[in-house]
């Protein structure tokens, strides 16, 4: 009895606690990460802005309730929300894409999404954006605007079309490789073995980690600020000195730790088929 109630508590409290993460909707100062790449997200939900002479690209939209904060952040940098030309996403979960339709409608920007995430993005199920995708991306496709080029790497598993974005920025004559991790995490309740909706899920995670380990990295970034220590690095940056977001060692350690966690969970589920991730 005790065990069952504990299990129920974990099952229901997990997603509930995650939804109540106060940092998701908390204002955070917009700032330049490097070159023409900027943070315009909340205190945890990443929104990246790439400023070009032909308008701006943004990666992620967060929830509709976060759009006023994003708009404020963009304008605090001296840019215009209405100059948003292209919307990209880390993956098709509400904390990153629920407002893509809102931003598309506000700005007329084109929405470009990895092929396997398109059905989720276009879905009108509760909480899904129901937004028409203007360009379907394949693994390795590039998105170009005003001299900036981003590459879409399929790092699936977390969702079927989970995307890690890379680009090179020019920081005072130095070329920096930015990597924006889509998500290497296994969410609570996810089945890695015998998943009828997503039979190749575990194999996709394996491939995704291989891709993440192969990318050249200077600027370590991701879909949530928590992946790469946004707050601590931002504070450090304000103090001057070398750019703390240049953190290839932190990236390597993070990816290795996440891979080990995934592999451990996969092994556990192989021995206990049908039991979702904790
Ligand atoms: Zn997610």
Coordinates of C-alpha atoms and ligand atoms in Angstrom, one line a residue:
X1 CA 0.0 0.0 0.0
X2 CA 2.8 2.3 1.1
X3 CA 4.7 1.5 -2.1
X4 CA 1.7 2.2 -4.3
X5 CA 0.9 5.6 -2.8
X6 CA 4.6 6.5 -3.1
X7 CA 4.5 5.5 -6.8
X8 CA 1.4 7.6 -7.4
X9 CA 3.0 10.5 -5.7
X10 CA 6.0 10.3 -7.9
X11 CA 3.9 9.8 -11.1
X12 CA 1.7 12.9 -10.4
X13 CA 4.1 15.1 -8.6
X14 CA 6.8 14.8 -11.2
X15 CA 5.1 16.7 -14.1
X16 CA 3.3 19.0 -11.6
X17 CA 6.5 20.1 -10.0
X18 CA 8.1 20.6 -13.4
X19 CA 5.2 22.8 -14.5
X20 CA 5.5 24.9 -11.5
X21 CA 9.2 25.7 -12.0
X22 CA 9.0 29.4 -11.3
X23 CA 12.0 30.2 -13.5
X24 CA 10.0 29.2 -16.6
X25 CA 8.0 32.4 -16.6
X26 CA 10.4 34.6 -14.7
X27 CA 11.8 37.6 -16.4
X28 CA 15.5 37.5 -17.2
X29 CA 17.7 40.3 -18.7
X30 CA 18.3 40.0 -22.4
X31 CA 22.0 39.9 -23.3
X32 CA 24.5 39.2 -26.0
X33 CA 26.0 35.7 -25.8
X34 CA 28.5 36.3 -28.6
X35 CA 28.7 37.9 -32.0
X36 CA 25.1 38.4 -33.3
X37 CA 23.6 35.7 -31.0
X38 CA 21.5 36.9 -28.0
X39 CA 19.5 35.5 -25.1
X40 CA 15.9 36.8 -25.1
X41 CA 14.3 34.0 -23.1
X42 CA 13.0 33.7 -19.5
X43 CA 15.1 32.7 -16.5
X44 CA 15.1 29.1 -17.7
X45 CA 13.2 28.7 -21.0
X46 CA 15.6 29.6 -23.8
X47 CA 14.8 31.9 -26.7
X48 CA 17.8 32.8 -28.9
X49 CA 17.8 35.7 -31.3
X50 CA 20.1 35.9 -34.2
X51 CA 20.3 39.5 -35.5
X52 CA 21.1 40.0 -39.2
X53 CA 20.9 43.0 -41.6
X54 CA 17.8 41.2 -43.2
X55 CA 15.9 40.7 -39.9
X56 CA 16.1 38.3 -37.1
X57 CA 15.8 34.6 -36.5
X58 CA 14.5 33.3 -33.2
X59 CA 14.9 29.8 -31.8
X60 CA 11.9 28.8 -29.5
X61 CA 8.8 30.6 -28.5
X62 CA 8.1 29.4 -24.9
X63 CA 4.5 29.5 -23.8
X64 CA 2.0 32.2 -25.1
X65 CA 2.1 33.8 -21.6
X66 CA 5.9 34.4 -22.1
X67 CA 5.6 36.2 -25.4
X68 CA 5.3 39.7 -23.8
X69 CA 8.6 39.1 -21.9
X70 CA 10.3 37.9 -25.1
X71 CA 9.0 41.0 -26.9
X72 CA 10.3 43.2 -24.1
X73 CA 13.7 41.4 -24.2
X74 CA 14.0 41.9 -27.9
X75 CA 13.2 45.6 -27.7
X76 CA 15.5 46.1 -24.7
X77 CA 18.4 45.1 -27.1
X78 CA 17.3 47.8 -29.6
X79 CA 15.8 45.3 -32.0
X80 CA 12.2 45.0 -33.3
X81 CA 9.9 42.1 -32.5
X82 CA 8.3 42.8 -35.9
X83 CA 11.7 42.1 -37.6
X84 CA 11.4 38.4 -36.7
X85 CA 11.6 36.6 -40.1
X86 CA 12.2 33.0 -39.2
X87 CA 11.1 30.9 -36.2
X88 CA 13.0 27.7 -35.3
X89 CA 12.6 25.3 -32.4
X90 CA 14.5 23.0 -30.1
X91 CA 11.8 20.4 -30.0
X92 CA 8.0 20.0 -30.1
X93 CA 7.2 20.4 -26.4
X94 CA 5.0 23.3 -25.1
X95 CA 7.8 24.9 -23.0
X96 CA 9.7 25.6 -26.3
X97 CA 7.0 25.8 -29.0
X98 CA 3.5 26.5 -27.6
X99 CA 3.6 30.1 -28.8
X100 CA 5.2 29.6 -32.3
X101 CA 1.7 30.3 -33.9
X102 CA 1.3 33.5 -31.8
X103 CA 4.7 34.8 -32.9
X104 CA 4.1 33.8 -36.5
X105 CA 0.8 35.6 -36.5
X106 CA 2.3 38.7 -34.8
X107 CA 5.3 39.0 -37.1
X108 CA 4.6 37.1 -40.3
X109 CA 7.8 35.1 -39.7
X110 CA 8.3 31.7 -41.5
X111 CA 8.2 28.6 -39.2
X112 CA 10.8 25.9 -40.0
X113 CA 10.6 22.6 -38.1
X114 CA 12.4 19.3 -38.3
X115 CA 10.4 16.7 -40.3
X116 CA 9.5 14.3 -37.5
X117 CA 8.3 17.1 -35.2
X118 CA 6.0 18.7 -37.8
X119 CA 2.9 16.6 -36.9
X120 CA 3.2 17.7 -33.2
X121 CA 3.8 21.4 -34.2
X122 CA 0.7 21.4 -36.5
X123 CA -1.4 19.5 -34.0
X124 CA -4.3 21.3 -32.4
X125 CA -4.5 19.0 -29.5
X126 CA -4.7 20.7 -26.1
X127 CA -1.5 22.8 -25.5
X128 CA -0.1 22.1 -29.0
X129 CA 0.5 25.2 -31.2
X130 CA -1.6 24.1 -34.2
X131 CA 0.7 26.2 -36.3
X132 CA 1.3 25.7 -40.0
X133 CA 4.9 24.8 -40.8
X134 CA 6.3 26.8 -43.8
X135 CA 9.5 24.8 -44.3
X136 CA 10.1 21.2 -43.3
X137 CA 13.7 20.6 -42.3
X138 CA 15.7 17.4 -42.8
X139 CA 18.8 16.4 -40.8
X140 CA 21.7 18.6 -41.8
X141 CA 19.6 21.3 -43.5
X142 CA 20.8 24.9 -43.2
X143 CA 18.7 28.0 -42.5
X144 CA 20.2 31.2 -43.9
X145 CA 19.4 34.9 -43.4
X146 CA 21.4 38.1 -43.9
X147 CA 24.8 36.3 -43.9
X148 CA 24.1 34.0 -40.9
X149 CA 23.8 30.3 -41.3
X150 CA 22.4 27.8 -38.9
X151 CA 22.5 24.0 -39.2
X152 CA 19.8 21.7 -38.0
X153 CA 21.1 18.4 -36.5
X154 CA 18.5 15.8 -35.7
X155 CA 19.2 14.6 -32.1
X156 CA 16.0 12.7 -31.7
X157 CA 14.7 10.6 -28.8
X158 CA 13.4 13.3 -26.5
X159 CA 11.0 14.0 -29.3
X160 CA 11.0 12.4 -32.8
X161 CA 12.4 15.6 -34.4
X162 CA 14.4 17.0 -31.5
X163 CA 16.9 19.4 -33.1
X164 CA 20.3 20.7 -32.0
X165 CA 21.2 24.0 -33.7
X166 CA 24.7 25.0 -34.5
X167 CA 26.1 28.2 -36.0
X168 CA 29.3 30.1 -36.1
X169 CA 29.4 33.6 -34.7
X170 CA 32.1 36.2 -35.2
X171 CA 33.2 37.7 -31.8
X172 CA 35.7 40.4 -32.4
X173 CA 37.3 38.6 -35.3
X174 CA 37.3 35.2 -33.5
X175 CA 35.0 32.5 -34.9
X176 CA 33.0 30.8 -32.2
X177 CA 31.0 27.5 -32.7
X178 CA 27.7 27.8 -30.9
X179 CA 25.8 24.6 -30.0
X180 CA 22.2 24.8 -28.8
X181 CA 21.3 21.4 -27.5
X182 CA 17.7 20.2 -28.3
X183 CA 17.4 18.0 -25.2
X184 CA 19.3 14.9 -24.1
X185 CA 16.9 14.1 -21.3
X186 CA 14.4 11.2 -20.8
X187 CA 11.3 12.7 -19.3
X188 CA 9.4 11.1 -16.5
X189 CA 7.2 8.2 -17.7
X190 CA 8.9 7.8 -21.0
X191 CA 9.2 4.2 -22.3
X192 CA 12.6 3.3 -23.9
X193 CA 11.6 -0.3 -24.4
X194 CA 8.4 -1.5 -26.1
X195 CA 7.3 2.1 -27.0
X196 CA 4.5 1.5 -29.5
X197 CA 4.3 5.2 -30.5
X198 CA 8.0 5.5 -31.0
X199 CA 9.6 2.0 -31.4
X200 CA 13.1 3.3 -32.3
X201 CA 13.3 5.8 -29.4
X202 CA 16.3 4.3 -27.7
X203 CA 18.3 3.9 -31.0
X204 CA 17.5 7.6 -31.7
X205 CA 18.9 8.6 -28.3
X206 CA 22.1 6.6 -29.1
X207 CA 22.4 8.3 -32.5
X208 CA 21.7 11.7 -30.9
X209 CA 24.5 11.4 -28.3
X210 CA 26.9 10.4 -31.1
X211 CA 26.0 13.6 -33.0
X212 CA 26.3 15.7 -29.8
X213 CA 29.8 14.3 -29.1
X214 CA 30.9 15.0 -32.7
X215 CA 30.1 18.7 -32.8
X216 CA 32.8 21.4 -32.5
X217 CA 31.9 23.5 -29.5
X218 CA 32.9 26.9 -28.1
X219 CA 29.6 28.3 -26.9
X220 CA 27.7 25.7 -24.8
X221 CA 23.9 26.4 -25.0
X222 CA 20.6 24.5 -24.9
X223 CA 16.8 24.6 -24.7
X224 CA 16.8 25.3 -21.0
X225 CA 19.2 27.6 -19.1
X226 CA 19.6 24.8 -16.5
X227 CA 21.5 22.7 -19.1
X228 CA 24.5 25.0 -19.1
X229 CA 24.2 27.1 -16.0
X230 CA 22.7 30.2 -17.5
X231 CA 22.3 32.2 -14.2
X232 CA 25.8 31.6 -12.8
X233 CA 27.4 32.3 -16.2
X234 CA 25.4 35.4 -16.7
X235 CA 26.6 36.7 -13.3
X236 CA 30.2 35.8 -14.2
X237 CA 29.9 37.6 -17.5
X238 CA 28.7 40.8 -15.8
X239 CA 32.0 40.7 -13.8
X240 CA 34.0 41.0 -17.0
X241 CA 36.9 38.7 -18.1
X242 CA 36.6 35.8 -20.6
X243 CA 33.2 34.9 -21.9
X244 CA 31.9 32.2 -19.5
X245 CA 29.6 30.8 -22.2
X246 CA 32.7 29.6 -24.0
X247 CA 32.7 26.3 -22.2
X248 CA 33.7 23.2 -24.3
X249 CA 34.7 21.3 -21.1
X250 CA 31.3 22.0 -19.5
X251 CA 29.6 20.8 -22.7
X252 CA 31.6 17.6 -22.8
X253 CA 30.9 16.8 -19.2
X254 CA 27.2 17.6 -19.6
X255 CA 26.8 15.4 -22.7
X256 CA 28.7 12.5 -21.1
X257 CA 26.7 12.7 -17.9
X258 CA 23.4 12.8 -19.7
X259 CA 24.5 9.8 -21.9
X260 CA 25.4 7.8 -18.9
X261 CA 22.1 8.6 -17.3
X262 CA 20.2 7.6 -20.5
X263 CA 22.2 4.3 -20.8
X264 CA 21.5 3.4 -17.1
X265 CA 17.8 4.1 -17.6
X266 CA 17.7 2.0 -20.8
X267 CA 19.4 -0.9 -19.0
X268 CA 16.9 -0.6 -16.2
X269 CA 13.9 -0.6 -18.5
X270 CA 15.4 -3.6 -20.5
X271 CA 15.2 -5.6 -17.2
X272 CA 11.8 -4.1 -16.3
X273 CA 9.9 -3.7 -19.6
X274 CA 6.9 -1.4 -19.4
X275 CA 8.1 0.7 -16.5
X276 CA 8.6 4.3 -17.6
X277 CA 11.4 6.5 -16.6
X278 CA 11.4 7.9 -13.1
Ligands
LIG1 ZN1 11.0 18.7 -23.8

